[in-house]
Short mmCIF file of N, CA and C in Angstrom, two decimals:
data_model
loop_
_atom_site.label_atom_id
_atom_site.label_comp_id
_atom_site.label_asym_id
_atom_site.label_seq_id
_atom_site.Cartn_x
_atom_site.Cartn_y
_atom_site.Cartn_z
N CYS A 2 78.91 78.63 194.16
CA CYS A 2 78.00 77.97 194.42
C CYS A 2 76.27 78.70 194.45
N ASN A 3 76.75 80.11 194.56
CA ASN A 3 75.61 80.55 194.76
C ASN A 3 75.09 81.72 193.42
N SER A 4 73.94 82.13 192.89
CA SER A 4 73.56 83.02 191.53
C SER A 4 74.20 84.14 191.81
N MET A 5 74.70 85.17 191.49
CA MET A 5 74.76 86.79 192.00
C MET A 5 74.34 87.57 190.35
N ASN A 6 74.06 88.80 190.85
CA ASN A 6 73.60 89.78 189.61
C ASN A 6 74.01 90.77 190.38
N GLY A 7 74.26 91.95 189.17
CA GLY A 7 74.90 93.29 189.77
C GLY A 7 74.96 94.25 188.57
N ALA A 8 75.35 95.34 188.54
CA ALA A 8 75.44 96.16 187.53
C ALA A 8 77.16 96.14 186.97
N VAL A 9 77.06 96.62 185.97
CA VAL A 9 78.66 96.88 185.34
C VAL A 9 78.77 98.09 184.50
N ILE A 10 79.56 99.18 184.65
CA ILE A 10 79.87 100.33 183.58
C ILE A 10 80.91 100.47 183.19
N VAL A 11 81.08 100.18 182.20
CA VAL A 11 82.39 100.16 181.34
C VAL A 11 82.20 101.40 180.62
N GLU A 12 83.55 102.16 180.32
CA GLU A 12 84.15 103.32 179.51
C GLU A 12 85.52 103.13 178.99
N GLU A 13 86.04 102.55 177.55
CA GLU A 13 87.09 102.40 177.41
C GLU A 13 87.79 101.40 178.29
N ASP A 14 88.70 101.80 179.02
CA ASP A 14 89.97 101.00 179.64
C ASP A 14 89.11 100.61 181.14
N GLN A 15 88.05 101.63 181.45
CA GLN A 15 87.55 101.35 183.13
C GLN A 15 86.38 100.22 182.62
N ILE A 16 86.23 99.69 183.95
CA ILE A 16 85.28 99.20 184.47
C ILE A 16 84.83 98.91 185.73
N GLN A 17 83.61 99.27 186.32
CA GLN A 17 83.30 99.52 187.70
C GLN A 17 81.65 98.13 187.98
N PHE A 18 82.05 97.23 188.54
CA PHE A 18 81.01 96.18 189.38
C PHE A 18 80.14 97.25 190.27
N SER A 19 78.49 97.14 190.59
CA SER A 19 78.42 97.45 191.79
C SER A 19 77.11 97.03 191.92
N ASP A 20 76.59 96.92 192.90
CA ASP A 20 74.84 96.43 192.88
C ASP A 20 75.14 95.12 193.29
N ILE A 21 76.13 94.58 193.92
CA ILE A 21 76.14 93.16 193.66
C ILE A 21 75.66 92.25 194.69
N ILE A 22 74.33 91.07 193.88
CA ILE A 22 73.42 90.59 194.89
C ILE A 22 74.28 88.87 195.14
N THR A 23 73.58 87.96 195.87
CA THR A 23 74.17 86.99 195.76
C THR A 23 72.51 86.22 196.55
N THR A 24 72.32 84.83 196.05
CA THR A 24 71.35 84.04 196.76
C THR A 24 72.31 83.79 197.96
N LYS A 25 71.88 83.19 199.10
CA LYS A 25 72.59 82.83 200.31
C LYS A 25 72.89 81.68 200.19
N LYS A 26 72.69 80.54 199.76
CA LYS A 26 73.15 78.90 199.79
C LYS A 26 74.31 78.62 200.61
N PHE A 27 74.71 77.57 201.40
CA PHE A 27 75.90 77.19 201.97
C PHE A 27 76.69 76.45 201.22
N CYS A 28 77.91 77.15 200.99
CA CYS A 28 79.00 76.86 200.21
C CYS A 28 79.81 76.19 200.72
N SER A 29 80.38 74.98 201.00
CA SER A 29 81.73 74.37 201.80
C SER A 29 82.83 75.16 200.85
N GLU A 30 83.84 75.09 201.76
CA GLU A 30 85.24 75.70 201.00
C GLU A 30 84.74 76.60 200.00
N SER A 31 83.82 77.51 199.75
CA SER A 31 83.96 78.81 199.11
C SER A 31 85.07 79.85 199.41
N ILE A 32 85.15 80.21 198.27
CA ILE A 32 85.79 81.72 198.43
C ILE A 32 85.08 82.67 197.65
N GLU A 33 83.46 82.70 197.91
CA GLU A 33 82.79 83.93 197.35
C GLU A 33 83.04 84.89 197.62
N GLN A 34 83.19 85.22 199.03
CA GLN A 34 83.41 86.37 199.82
C GLN A 34 84.60 87.14 199.57
N GLU A 35 85.65 86.37 199.47
CA GLU A 35 87.11 86.96 198.41
C GLU A 35 86.87 87.56 197.13
N PHE A 36 85.80 86.67 196.39
CA PHE A 36 85.61 87.09 194.67
C PHE A 36 84.76 88.25 194.84
N LEU A 37 83.58 88.65 195.57
CA LEU A 37 82.95 89.78 195.56
C LEU A 37 83.78 90.85 196.24
N ILE A 38 84.74 90.55 197.09
CA ILE A 38 85.73 91.95 197.78
C ILE A 38 86.62 92.51 196.75
N ALA A 39 87.26 91.22 196.32
CA ALA A 39 87.84 91.60 194.89
C ALA A 39 87.62 92.30 193.73
N LEU A 40 86.09 92.01 193.58
CA LEU A 40 85.45 92.28 192.08
C LEU A 40 85.21 93.43 192.10
N GLY A 41 84.15 94.15 193.74
CA GLY A 41 84.66 95.36 194.39
C GLY A 41 85.46 96.62 193.78
N MET A 42 86.81 96.07 194.02
CA MET A 42 88.15 96.69 194.18
C MET A 42 88.48 97.26 192.78
N VAL A 43 87.84 96.57 191.75
CA VAL A 43 88.03 96.15 190.40
C VAL A 43 88.31 97.70 189.45
N ASN A 44 88.73 98.58 189.06
CA ASN A 44 88.67 99.76 187.88
C ASN A 44 89.06 99.68 186.82
N ASN A 45 89.90 98.88 186.30
CA ASN A 45 89.80 98.94 184.69
C ASN A 45 90.39 97.61 184.36
N TYR A 46 90.51 97.22 183.07
CA TYR A 46 90.61 95.88 182.64
C TYR A 46 91.62 96.03 181.05
N LYS A 47 91.82 94.54 180.64
CA LYS A 47 92.13 94.71 179.27
C LYS A 47 91.85 93.16 179.22
N ILE A 48 91.59 92.59 177.87
CA ILE A 48 91.29 91.64 177.01
C ILE A 48 92.16 91.52 176.20
N GLU A 49 92.63 89.89 176.29
CA GLU A 49 94.11 89.74 175.57
C GLU A 49 94.07 88.16 175.47
N LYS A 50 93.92 87.61 174.43
CA LYS A 50 94.34 86.46 174.33
C LYS A 50 92.86 85.10 174.75
N LEU A 51 91.86 85.92 174.57
CA LEU A 51 90.73 85.49 175.25
C LEU A 51 90.68 85.26 176.77
N LYS A 52 91.34 85.85 177.27
CA LYS A 52 91.54 86.49 179.03
C LYS A 52 90.92 87.54 179.26
N LEU A 53 90.21 87.95 180.45
CA LEU A 53 90.16 89.11 180.77
C LEU A 53 90.70 89.25 182.10
N TYR A 54 91.52 90.28 181.98
CA TYR A 54 92.20 90.84 182.85
C TYR A 54 91.76 91.96 183.93
N LEU A 55 91.89 91.71 185.47
CA LEU A 55 90.86 93.05 185.98
C LEU A 55 91.58 93.54 187.29
N TYR A 56 91.70 94.84 187.39
CA TYR A 56 92.98 95.64 187.91
C TYR A 56 92.25 96.42 188.52
N GLU A 57 92.92 97.04 190.16
CA GLU A 57 92.72 97.88 190.75
C GLU A 57 93.79 98.71 190.56
N ASN A 58 93.31 99.57 189.48
CA ASN A 58 95.21 100.69 189.37
C ASN A 58 95.55 99.81 188.49
N GLU A 59 97.07 99.36 188.53
CA GLU A 59 98.03 98.76 187.94
C GLU A 59 97.85 97.65 188.68
N ASN A 60 97.15 97.30 189.59
CA ASN A 60 97.80 96.24 190.71
C ASN A 60 96.54 94.86 189.96
N GLU A 61 97.18 94.04 189.44
CA GLU A 61 96.50 92.70 188.96
C GLU A 61 95.45 91.87 190.13
N ILE A 62 94.28 92.02 189.89
CA ILE A 62 93.21 91.63 190.99
C ILE A 62 92.84 90.24 190.16
N MET A 63 92.37 89.85 189.19
CA MET A 63 92.43 88.26 188.71
C MET A 63 92.03 88.42 187.52
N ILE A 64 92.16 87.20 186.83
CA ILE A 64 92.67 86.92 185.44
C ILE A 64 90.96 85.90 185.22
N LEU A 65 90.40 86.09 184.49
CA LEU A 65 88.98 85.17 184.19
C LEU A 65 89.49 84.91 182.69
N ASN A 66 89.47 83.46 182.37
CA ASN A 66 89.75 82.87 181.19
C ASN A 66 88.46 82.47 180.74
N LYS A 67 88.04 82.69 179.31
CA LYS A 67 86.62 82.36 178.22
C LYS A 67 86.84 80.72 178.04
N ILE A 68 85.86 80.21 178.75
CA ILE A 68 85.47 78.46 178.44
C ILE A 68 83.97 78.72 177.42
N ASP A 69 83.91 77.53 176.94
CA ASP A 69 83.23 77.07 176.32
C ASP A 69 81.74 76.33 176.72
#
């Protein structure tokens, strides 16, 4: 429920998110902290069938689906 902003560096199949900041609204039943921690662990990715797969080395961290 918070807005977030940060930096991303992409080189070939490597990706790194850094300097992530968020607003500080109260969000009931939020998994925001877990999401931000997981995003900080990501170091590579692949895009396949409109999905973004984020990995820490070979461990799949999350899958993001494209929505319109």
